[in-house]
Every structure is written in C-alpha cells, then in structure tokens.
Amino acid sequence: MGFFRSLFQPQRSSAQVAKERLKIVLAHERAGSRAPDFLPTLQKELIAVVGRYVDISDDMIRVTLGNSGDTSSLEINIEIEGAKLKKGGGPALSAAV
Amino acid sequence: MAKVIVVTSGKGGVGKTTTSAAFAAGLALRGHKTVVIDFDVGLRNLDLVMGCERRVVFDFINVINGDANLNQALIKDKRHDNLFIFPTSQTRDKNALKREGVERVMEELKQQFDYIICDSPAGIEHGAITALYFADSAIIVTNPEVSSVRDSDRIIGILASKSRRAERNEPPVDVHLLLTRYDPARVAKGEMLAVEDVKEILSIPLLGVIPESESVLRASNTGTPVVFDEDSPAGRAYVDAVARFLGETREMRFVTPERRNFFWALFGRA
C-alpha cells in the first residue's frame, strides 16, 4: 500500500514540512507579541463599566486586535443576550473604574 | 559617523562569533577602522576566535567600572592595523554590563572607530538586550533550520521594540539576514530549508549566504578570522557580505551545489 501511495502522492520533502510548520508557528507568535499590553486591562475596565448597567460575566466581553493589509482594528464584542439590565442605569461614568 | 552593528541570533551555536570576527576583519580589510566587542560576559570566546587570548589584560567590565581606560583594554590585531578587539570579562556577575556604563564606552569608541561590531551572547537575557540596544544595524545570523529561524524571528521583534532606536522613536535598526552553515546539496535534495524559504519567512533583506565549510573550524582552531583564508568558500562569502553591507551589488555565490566531475565522483569523498 505504501508503495502505491508514494507513487500517486508525491511525498513532501522535510524542508517543505519545515517551512510550513515555521509559517504557522510564527504567524501565531507574531500575533501574540504584537498585541499591546493594555488589552487585558482594557477588557477588565470594560467589564466594570458595562457591568454597572448590565449583569455580565467576564467571558461575555472579547477584545481582539485585528490586522488586514495596512489597517489594524480593535474589535470589542459584548454579548448581552440573556443578560439582565440593571435598574436605574448604575452610577455615572466618571466614577473611578 | 561611527556605525554600531550588532551580530545576533537568539539561538546559540549558529555562528555569531565567527561572523563577528569575519565581519570585523572584512571591514578592516576594506579600510575601515573597526572594533569588535564581546558582549558574552562570563563566556568570553571572541578572543580565542580572533587569536588574541594571551594578550587580554583588561576587559570591557574593567573599563565600565573605571578600573582601566579604553586604550588599555583595546587589543590591536597583529594582522591588520584597522582592526581592534575589545574582550569581555570572565566574571559570573551577569549584571556587570550596566547600561549607563556601556553607553559611555560606546560614545568613547564612536570617537575612534568607523564601525563597532557587537558580538551578542545567545538568548534574550540582559547581555543580548544590552548588545542590541545601541545598534544602528543588525546582522541576524540564522541557520537553515527550524529552531534557528524561529529564534531569529523573535530577536527581530525585540530589535523593533527594545532597541534604543525603538525607544526613542528614531528610524528603526536596519536588519540583515545572514544565512550560515548552508549546504546547497542538501537543499537540492529537499533536506534543508532553501535561502528563498528563510527569506520569505523572516521577510528581511538578505546580506549573504555562508556555505557550510571545513575552513570555518580550521580558522577558529588557529584563531584567524575566516576572511583571511582566501581559499575558503566561507571566507569569500563573508567578503561578499561585507561588500554588500557597504552598498555594493554582488551576486550570491555558493548557493547551488558544486558541480563535481567524473573523477571526483569516483575518488572524492562522499
């Protein structure tokens, strides 16, 4: 079987495998290292602010940094479906977070 | 205006010291007054590769601490008037390289030299960061091998964020890829990453390709920078890389397998 498979499916060279593995791992690592340090703090503060108005849990806010071409975007996803609105809207925004 | 060049890689054993020695000697041969500094505190080796290990009296740390002046510590190469070696200390105190002290010494060196080559230690710790901090240019020494390419990518990121140029929002350190220990025959067989692959992955300009060559070990055995060996393919590849660094256009040599004649195939080494 192995013989037939190798006849019809040319084996990738180990150098090709190396190149593909590197491309994948570096894409991950570059995305990670380029994310600014403030993202976790931003997420925490957003949760605190939104949490004054709506009952939400930590995993309902996602902050991601996107890159496409020359533009980068900061994407903030807040999931409030099923969350309970708080009465009275909570304290003013100027209060310390 | 003096230019500071860091020779770095992240990964160890890829040829940073060999490259530092060859590059410094190559720049000196081209008429530029050059000093090569060993930043690998505690694991001094540049002196051996340059063949001046018995002439070390004072070192980098002595000068930083004010125990000796610069000219007492600089070793003038016996082969070339333009070439100087600045050895490091064997101390085990990793934090002996204080940034303010290094900065003061760098400024003093800039008054005397055209090029200052900083031979970085492996890793991304204090010594490696100090070696790249003052750089204007960087030579990223990379082997065509996964761990070396990954570490090079990491160090390129660090140059873009932690160097003095990055901190001061100045034009970025200009980075060059130097691919070493390249074996064109294995590349042809699909056993080794090709120069184009590494270039594509790291996406920085290519300064040169140094072929795997017996002459490199021979050069370090005798303490002679490999560029002084005119018969050595690696030495000639370094001479080309220095010329490209100085702005010349030179075709890449030693990137295709050597053509071996019939008799070589019969009687030559496998």
GROMACS .gro file of C-alpha atoms in nm:
model
  367
    1MET     CA    1   0.000   0.000   0.000
    2GLY     CA    2   0.273   0.237   0.098
    3PHE     CA    3   0.436   0.183  -0.237
    4PHE     CA    4   0.122   0.275  -0.430
    5ARG     CA    5   0.055   0.573  -0.213
    6SER     CA    6   0.403   0.705  -0.274
    7LEU     CA    7   0.350   0.659  -0.648
    8PHE     CA    8   0.039   0.873  -0.659
    9GLN     CA    9   0.100   1.109  -0.370
   10PRO     CA   10   0.441   1.262  -0.400
   11GLN     CA   11   0.595   1.286  -0.054
   12ARG     CA   12   0.660   1.637   0.070
   13SER     CA   13   1.025   1.695   0.140
   14SER     CA   14   1.128   1.753   0.500
   15ALA     CA   15   1.234   2.106   0.404
   16GLN     CA   16   0.878   2.178   0.282
   17VAL     CA   17   0.739   2.043   0.607
   18ALA     CA   18   0.980   2.267   0.800
   19LYS     CA   19   0.872   2.572   0.603
   20GLU     CA   20   0.502   2.511   0.662
   21ARG     CA   21   0.548   2.444   1.033
   22LEU     CA   22   0.752   2.761   1.071
   23LYS     CA   23   0.495   2.972   0.888
   24ILE     CA   24   0.218   2.854   1.117
   25VAL     CA   25   0.406   2.889   1.445
   26LEU     CA   26   0.545   3.231   1.355
   27ALA     CA   27   0.205   3.363   1.247
   28HIS     CA   28   0.080   3.273   1.596
   29GLU     CA   29   0.377   3.414   1.781
   30ARG     CA   30   0.383   3.739   1.585
   31ALA     CA   31   0.013   3.799   1.651
   32GLY     CA   32   0.073   3.739   2.021
   33SER     CA   33   0.378   3.959   2.060
   34ARG     CA   34   0.230   4.248   1.865
   35ALA     CA   35  -0.080   4.271   2.082
   36PRO     CA   36  -0.036   4.575   2.301
   37ASP     CA   37  -0.001   4.524   2.676
   38PHE     CA   38  -0.316   4.720   2.753
   39LEU     CA   39  -0.562   4.465   2.611
   40PRO     CA   40  -0.621   4.267   2.933
   41THR     CA   41  -0.663   4.586   3.135
   42LEU     CA   42  -0.896   4.731   2.874
   43GLN     CA   43  -1.106   4.417   2.892
   44LYS     CA   44  -1.124   4.434   3.271
   45GLU     CA   45  -1.225   4.800   3.270
   46LEU     CA   46  -1.488   4.743   3.003
   47ILE     CA   47  -1.639   4.467   3.211
   48ALA     CA   48  -1.650   4.701   3.509
   49VAL     CA   49  -1.819   4.981   3.312
   50VAL     CA   50  -2.069   4.766   3.123
   51GLY     CA   51  -2.130   4.571   3.442
   52ARG     CA   52  -2.281   4.880   3.603
   53TYR     CA   53  -2.565   4.873   3.354
   54VAL     CA   54  -2.598   4.510   3.263
   55ASP     CA   55  -2.530   4.192   3.452
   56ILE     CA   56  -2.249   4.033   3.258
   57SER     CA   57  -1.974   3.786   3.326
   58ASP     CA   58  -1.608   3.805   3.228
   59ASP     CA   59  -1.635   3.582   2.926
   60MET     CA   60  -1.905   3.796   2.765
   61ILE     CA   61  -1.658   4.062   2.653
   62ARG     CA   62  -1.396   3.982   2.394
   63VAL     CA   63  -1.131   4.232   2.290
   64THR     CA   64  -0.927   4.141   1.986
   65LEU     CA   65  -0.679   4.323   1.771
   66GLY     CA   66  -0.718   4.254   1.401
   67ASN     CA   67  -0.485   4.317   1.112
   68SER     CA   68  -0.574   4.325   0.747
   69GLY     CA   69  -0.342   4.487   0.498
   70ASP     CA   70  -0.228   4.823   0.632
   71THR     CA   71  -0.521   4.876   0.866
   72SER     CA   72  -0.543   4.743   1.217
   73SER     CA   73  -0.867   4.733   1.405
   74LEU     CA   74  -0.963   4.697   1.766
   75GLU     CA   75  -1.268   4.479   1.789
   76ILE     CA   76  -1.478   4.474   2.101
   77ASN     CA   77  -1.756   4.219   2.124
   78ILE     CA   78  -2.001   4.245   2.409
   79GLU     CA   79  -2.255   3.972   2.435
   80ILE     CA   80  -2.559   4.082   2.630
   81GLU     CA   81  -2.813   3.837   2.511
   82GLY     CA   82  -2.982   3.693   2.816
   83ALA     CA   83  -2.808   3.943   3.043
   84LYS     CA   84  -3.029   4.127   3.288
   85LEU     CA   85  -3.048   4.503   3.263
   86LYS     CA   86  -2.979   4.674   3.593
   87LYS     CA   87  -3.238   4.921   3.715
   88GLY     CA   88  -3.152   5.290   3.721
   89GLY     CA   89  -2.850   5.255   3.499
   90GLY     CA   90  -2.588   5.244   3.773
   91PRO     CA   91  -2.354   5.527   3.881
   92ALA     CA   92  -2.216   5.794   3.648
   93LEU     CA   93  -1.934   5.700   3.412
   94SER     CA   94  -1.695   5.947   3.568
   95ALA     CA   95  -1.666   5.729   3.873
   96ALA     CA   96  -1.335   5.555   3.901
   97VAL     CA   97  -1.323   5.217   3.736
   98MET     CA   98   2.976   5.896   1.184
   99ALA     CA   99   3.052   5.568   1.357
  100LYS     CA  100   2.806   5.288   1.299
  101VAL     CA  101   2.714   5.026   1.559
  102ILE     CA  102   2.638   4.680   1.423
  103VAL     CA  103   2.503   4.401   1.644
  104VAL     CA  104   2.558   4.040   1.540
  105THR     CA  105   2.275   3.847   1.698
  106SER     CA  106   2.056   3.538   1.655
  107GLY     CA  107   1.868   3.437   1.966
  108LYS     CA  108   1.983   3.079   1.924
  109GLY     CA  109   2.331   2.969   2.027
  110GLY     CA  110   2.588   2.795   1.811
  111VAL     CA  111   2.476   2.940   1.479
  112GLY     CA  112   2.795   3.135   1.411
  113LYS     CA  113   2.765   3.475   1.580
  114THR     CA  114   3.125   3.492   1.698
  115THR     CA  115   3.260   3.352   1.370
  116THR     CA  116   3.052   3.615   1.189
  117SER     CA  117   3.158   3.897   1.422
  118ALA     CA  118   3.524   3.809   1.370
  119ALA     CA  119   3.488   3.768   0.994
  120PHE     CA  120   3.284   4.083   0.951
  121ALA     CA  121   3.513   4.298   1.163
  122ALA     CA  122   3.818   4.171   0.976
  123GLY     CA  123   3.636   4.218   0.644
  124LEU     CA  124   3.551   4.580   0.725
  125ALA     CA  125   3.910   4.642   0.835
  126LEU     CA  126   4.038   4.495   0.508
  127ARG     CA  127   3.814   4.742   0.327
  128GLY     CA  128   3.992   5.026   0.502
  129HIS     CA  129   3.750   5.098   0.785
  130LYS     CA  130   3.876   5.130   1.138
  131THR     CA  131   3.679   4.864   1.321
  132VAL     CA  132   3.647   4.732   1.673
  133VAL     CA  133   3.473   4.409   1.766
  134ILE     CA  134   3.331   4.384   2.120
  135ASP     CA  135   3.249   4.064   2.305
  136PHE     CA  136   2.919   4.105   2.493
  137ASP     CA  137   2.912   3.747   2.620
  138VAL     CA  138   3.011   3.823   2.977
  139GLY     CA  139   3.128   3.512   3.161
  140LEU     CA  140   3.171   3.308   2.843
  141ARG     CA  141   3.445   3.500   2.668
  142ASN     CA  142   3.532   3.347   2.331
  143LEU     CA  143   3.586   3.621   2.078
  144ASP     CA  144   3.948   3.649   2.198
  145LEU     CA  145   4.008   3.284   2.104
  146VAL     CA  146   3.841   3.314   1.765
  147MET     CA  147   4.046   3.628   1.696
  148GLY     CA  148   4.364   3.461   1.823
  149CYS     CA  149   4.448   3.717   2.090
  150GLU     CA  150   4.357   3.522   2.407
  151ARG     CA  151   4.705   3.559   2.554
  152ARG     CA  152   4.706   3.934   2.513
  153VAL     CA  153   4.399   4.008   2.727
  154VAL     CA  154   4.490   4.219   3.029
  155PHE     CA  155   4.195   4.447   3.087
  156ASP     CA  156   3.841   4.393   2.965
  157PHE     CA  157   3.505   4.557   2.895
  158ILE     CA  158   3.391   4.532   3.259
  159ASN     CA  159   3.718   4.687   3.386
  160VAL     CA  160   3.655   4.985   3.157
  161ILE     CA  161   3.289   5.015   3.259
  162ASN     CA  162   3.391   5.012   3.625
  163GLY     CA  163   3.667   5.265   3.564
  164ASP     CA  164   3.947   5.024   3.663
  165ALA     CA  165   4.114   5.069   3.326
  166ASN     CA  166   4.083   5.312   3.038
  167LEU     CA  167   3.967   5.218   2.693
  168ASN     CA  168   4.307   5.218   2.527
  169GLN     CA  169   4.448   4.985   2.791
  170ALA     CA  170   4.177   4.731   2.715
  171LEU     CA  171   4.166   4.750   2.336
  172ILE     CA  172   4.381   4.488   2.164
  173LYS     CA  173   4.526   4.581   1.828
  174ASP     CA  174   4.512   4.296   1.581
  175LYS     CA  175   4.853   4.181   1.458
  176ARG     CA  176   4.728   4.112   1.105
  177HIS     CA  177   4.563   4.442   1.031
  178ASP     CA  178   4.616   4.797   1.155
  179ASN     CA  179   4.248   4.886   1.128
  180LEU     CA  180   4.129   4.600   1.345
  181PHE     CA  181   4.082   4.606   1.723
  182ILE     CA  182   3.939   4.354   1.969
  183PHE     CA  183   3.762   4.451   2.289
  184PRO     CA  184   3.742   4.139   2.507
  185THR     CA  185   3.485   4.084   2.777
  186SER     CA  186   3.525   3.964   3.132
  187GLN     CA  187   3.504   3.612   3.271
  188THR     CA  188   3.308   3.734   3.571
  189ARG     CA  189   2.998   3.541   3.662
  190ASP     CA  190   2.810   3.855   3.757
  191LYS     CA  191   2.556   3.874   3.479
  192ASN     CA  192   2.459   4.229   3.556
  193ALA     CA  193   2.811   4.364   3.525
  194LEU     CA  194   2.710   4.523   3.191
  195LYS     CA  195   2.538   4.832   3.324
  196ARG     CA  196   2.362   5.022   3.051
  197GLU     CA  197   2.496   5.366   3.151
  198GLY     CA  198   2.849   5.228   3.160
  199VAL     CA  199   2.810   5.061   2.823
  200GLU     CA  200   2.669   5.381   2.678
  201ARG     CA  201   2.967   5.581   2.800
  202VAL     CA  202   3.212   5.330   2.649
  203MET     CA  203   3.017   5.325   2.320
  204GLU     CA  204   3.033   5.702   2.292
  205GLU     CA  205   3.406   5.691   2.351
  206LEU     CA  206   3.450   5.417   2.088
  207LYS     CA  207   3.249   5.620   1.838
  208GLN     CA  208   3.513   5.891   1.856
  209GLN     CA  209   3.783   5.649   1.742
  210PHE     CA  210   3.619   5.399   1.508
  211ASP     CA  211   3.416   5.379   1.186
  212TYR     CA  212   3.244   5.055   1.280
  213ILE     CA  213   3.166   4.899   1.617
  214ILE     CA  214   3.068   4.532   1.593
  215CYS     CA  215   2.884   4.393   1.896
  216ASP     CA  216   2.908   4.016   1.929
  217SER     CA  217   2.591   3.926   2.119
  218PRO     CA  218   2.551   3.630   2.354
  219ALA     CA  219   2.277   3.379   2.275
  220GLY     CA  220   1.936   3.413   2.436
  221ILE     CA  221   1.720   3.716   2.508
  222GLU     CA  222   1.853   3.797   2.854
  223HIS     CA  223   2.031   4.105   2.980
  224GLY     CA  224   2.355   4.053   2.783
  225ALA     CA  225   2.178   4.003   2.450
  226ILE     CA  226   1.948   4.301   2.507
  227THR     CA  227   2.245   4.523   2.603
  228ALA     CA  228   2.434   4.411   2.291
  229LEU     CA  229   2.149   4.512   2.059
  230TYR     CA  230   2.035   4.821   2.250
  231PHE     CA  231   2.274   5.070   2.086
  232ALA     CA  232   2.266   4.919   1.737
  233ASP     CA  233   2.217   5.110   1.413
  234SER     CA  234   2.229   4.790   1.209
  235ALA     CA  235   2.180   4.425   1.295
  236ILE     CA  236   2.309   4.111   1.132
  237ILE     CA  237   2.071   3.826   1.209
  238VAL     CA  238   2.277   3.508   1.190
  239THR     CA  239   2.046   3.220   1.101
  240ASN     CA  240   2.095   2.854   1.018
  241PRO     CA  241   1.854   2.693   0.770
  242GLU     CA  242   1.687   2.502   1.048
  243VAL     CA  243   1.352   2.547   1.228
  244SER     CA  244   1.467   2.645   1.577
  245SER     CA  245   1.717   2.897   1.446
  246VAL     CA  246   1.462   3.062   1.215
  247ARG     CA  247   1.208   3.087   1.495
  248ASP     CA  248   1.460   3.243   1.733
  249SER     CA  249   1.570   3.487   1.463
  250ASP     CA  250   1.210   3.599   1.422
  251ARG     CA  251   1.191   3.658   1.794
  252ILE     CA  252   1.509   3.863   1.803
  253ILE     CA  253   1.391   4.071   1.503
  254GLY     CA  254   1.079   4.154   1.708
  255ILE     CA  255   1.294   4.251   2.006
  256LEU     CA  256   1.509   4.479   1.788
  257ALA     CA  257   1.193   4.653   1.672
  258SER     CA  258   1.066   4.710   2.025
  259LYS     CA  259   1.355   4.715   2.275
  260SER     CA  260   1.643   4.887   2.095
  261ARG     CA  261   1.732   5.246   2.173
  262ARG     CA  262   1.614   5.348   1.826
  263ALA     CA  263   1.275   5.194   1.901
  264GLU     CA  264   1.254   5.357   2.244
  265ARG     CA  265   1.338   5.698   2.101
  266ASN     CA  266   1.107   5.663   1.801
  267GLU     CA  267   1.405   5.702   1.568
  268PRO     CA  268   1.431   5.525   1.230
  269PRO     CA  269   1.438   5.151   1.309
  270VAL     CA  270   1.753   4.940   1.332
  271ASP     CA  271   1.823   4.818   0.983
  272VAL     CA  272   1.826   4.440   0.991
  273HIS     CA  273   2.006   4.200   0.758
  274LEU     CA  274   1.974   3.827   0.723
  275LEU     CA  275   2.294   3.624   0.710
  276LEU     CA  276   2.229   3.259   0.643
  277THR     CA  277   2.516   3.043   0.770
  278ARG     CA  278   2.609   2.673   0.751
  279TYR     CA  279   2.423   2.648   0.422
  280ASP     CA  280   2.453   2.319   0.236
  281PRO     CA  281   2.332   2.361  -0.126
  282ALA     CA  282   2.349   1.987  -0.190
  283ARG     CA  283   2.110   1.911   0.094
  284VAL     CA  284   1.883   2.196  -0.015
  285ALA     CA  285   1.870   2.043  -0.364
  286LYS     CA  286   1.761   1.714  -0.208
  287GLY     CA  287   1.484   1.885  -0.013
  288GLU     CA  288   1.654   1.811   0.319
  289MET     CA  289   1.728   2.170   0.416
  290LEU     CA  290   1.535   2.497   0.406
  291ALA     CA  291   1.634   2.695   0.098
  292VAL     CA  292   1.761   3.052   0.121
  293GLU     CA  293   1.439   3.173  -0.050
  294ASP     CA  294   1.228   2.996   0.214
  295VAL     CA  295   1.411   3.158   0.505
  296LYS     CA  296   1.398   3.496   0.333
  297GLU     CA  297   1.027   3.462   0.275
  298ILE     CA  298   0.954   3.353   0.633
  299LEU     CA  299   1.161   3.622   0.805
  300SER     CA  300   1.096   3.887   0.536
  301ILE     CA  301   1.414   4.086   0.589
  302PRO     CA  302   1.677   4.164   0.323
  303LEU     CA  303   1.944   3.903   0.262
  304LEU     CA  304   2.302   4.010   0.324
  305GLY     CA  305   2.469   3.684   0.237
  306VAL     CA  306   2.478   3.308   0.243
  307ILE     CA  307   2.777   3.140   0.407
  308PRO     CA  308   2.824   2.782   0.293
  309GLU     CA  309   2.896   2.504   0.541
  310SER     CA  310   3.271   2.482   0.514
  311GLU     CA  311   3.556   2.298   0.680
  312SER     CA  312   3.759   2.615   0.672
  313VAL     CA  313   3.546   2.770   0.948
  314LEU     CA  314   3.662   2.517   1.206
  315ARG     CA  315   4.016   2.542   1.075
  316ALA     CA  316   4.000   2.921   1.116
  317SER     CA  317   3.880   2.902   1.476
  318ASN     CA  318   4.136   2.630   1.555
  319THR     CA  319   4.412   2.872   1.465
  320GLY     CA  320   4.244   3.192   1.585
  321THR     CA  321   4.225   3.350   1.241
  322PRO     CA  322   3.910   3.524   1.113
  323VAL     CA  323   3.796   3.317   0.816
  324VAL     CA  324   3.813   3.611   0.571
  325PHE     CA  325   4.192   3.592   0.589
  326ASP     CA  326   4.171   3.246   0.427
  327GLU     CA  327   4.144   3.336   0.060
  328ASP     CA  328   4.087   2.976  -0.050
  329SER     CA  329   3.791   2.929   0.179
  330PRO     CA  330   3.441   2.946   0.025
  331ALA     CA  331   3.306   3.068   0.361
  332GLY     CA  332   3.575   3.336   0.375
  333ARG     CA  333   3.490   3.455   0.025
  334ALA     CA  334   3.119   3.453   0.107
  335TYR     CA  335   3.192   3.676   0.408
  336VAL     CA  336   3.397   3.913   0.191
  337ASP     CA  337   3.094   3.939  -0.042
  338ALA     CA  338   2.860   4.001   0.250
  339VAL     CA  339   3.083   4.283   0.378
  340ALA     CA  340   3.085   4.437   0.028
  341ARG     CA  341   2.703   4.422   0.015
  342PHE     CA  342   2.686   4.579   0.358
  343LEU     CA  343   2.897   4.865   0.220
  344GLY     CA  344   2.645   4.911  -0.061
  345GLU     CA  345   2.794   4.705  -0.343
  346THR     CA  346   2.588   4.467  -0.552
  347ARG     CA  347   2.736   4.120  -0.566
  348GLU     CA  348   2.586   3.804  -0.697
  349MET     CA  349   2.519   3.530  -0.439
  350ARG     CA  350   2.780   3.258  -0.465
  351PHE     CA  351   2.786   2.910  -0.313
  352VAL     CA  352   2.408   2.871  -0.322
  353THR     CA  353   2.394   2.594  -0.583
  354PRO     CA  354   2.554   2.251  -0.544
  355GLU     CA  355   2.911   2.228  -0.670
  356ARG     CA  356   2.941   2.050  -0.998
  357ARG     CA  357   3.165   1.751  -0.944
  358ASN     CA  358   3.345   1.586  -1.229
  359PHE     CA  359   3.362   1.218  -1.304
  360PHE     CA  360   3.688   1.158  -1.121
  361TRP     CA  361   3.568   1.343  -0.816
  362ALA     CA  362   3.261   1.120  -0.811
  363LEU     CA  363   3.481   0.812  -0.833
  364PHE     CA  364   3.756   0.900  -0.591
  365GLY     CA  365   3.634   1.202  -0.397
  366ARG     CA  366   3.484   1.195  -0.054
  367ALA     CA  367   3.120   1.102  -0.029
   0.00000   0.00000   0.00000
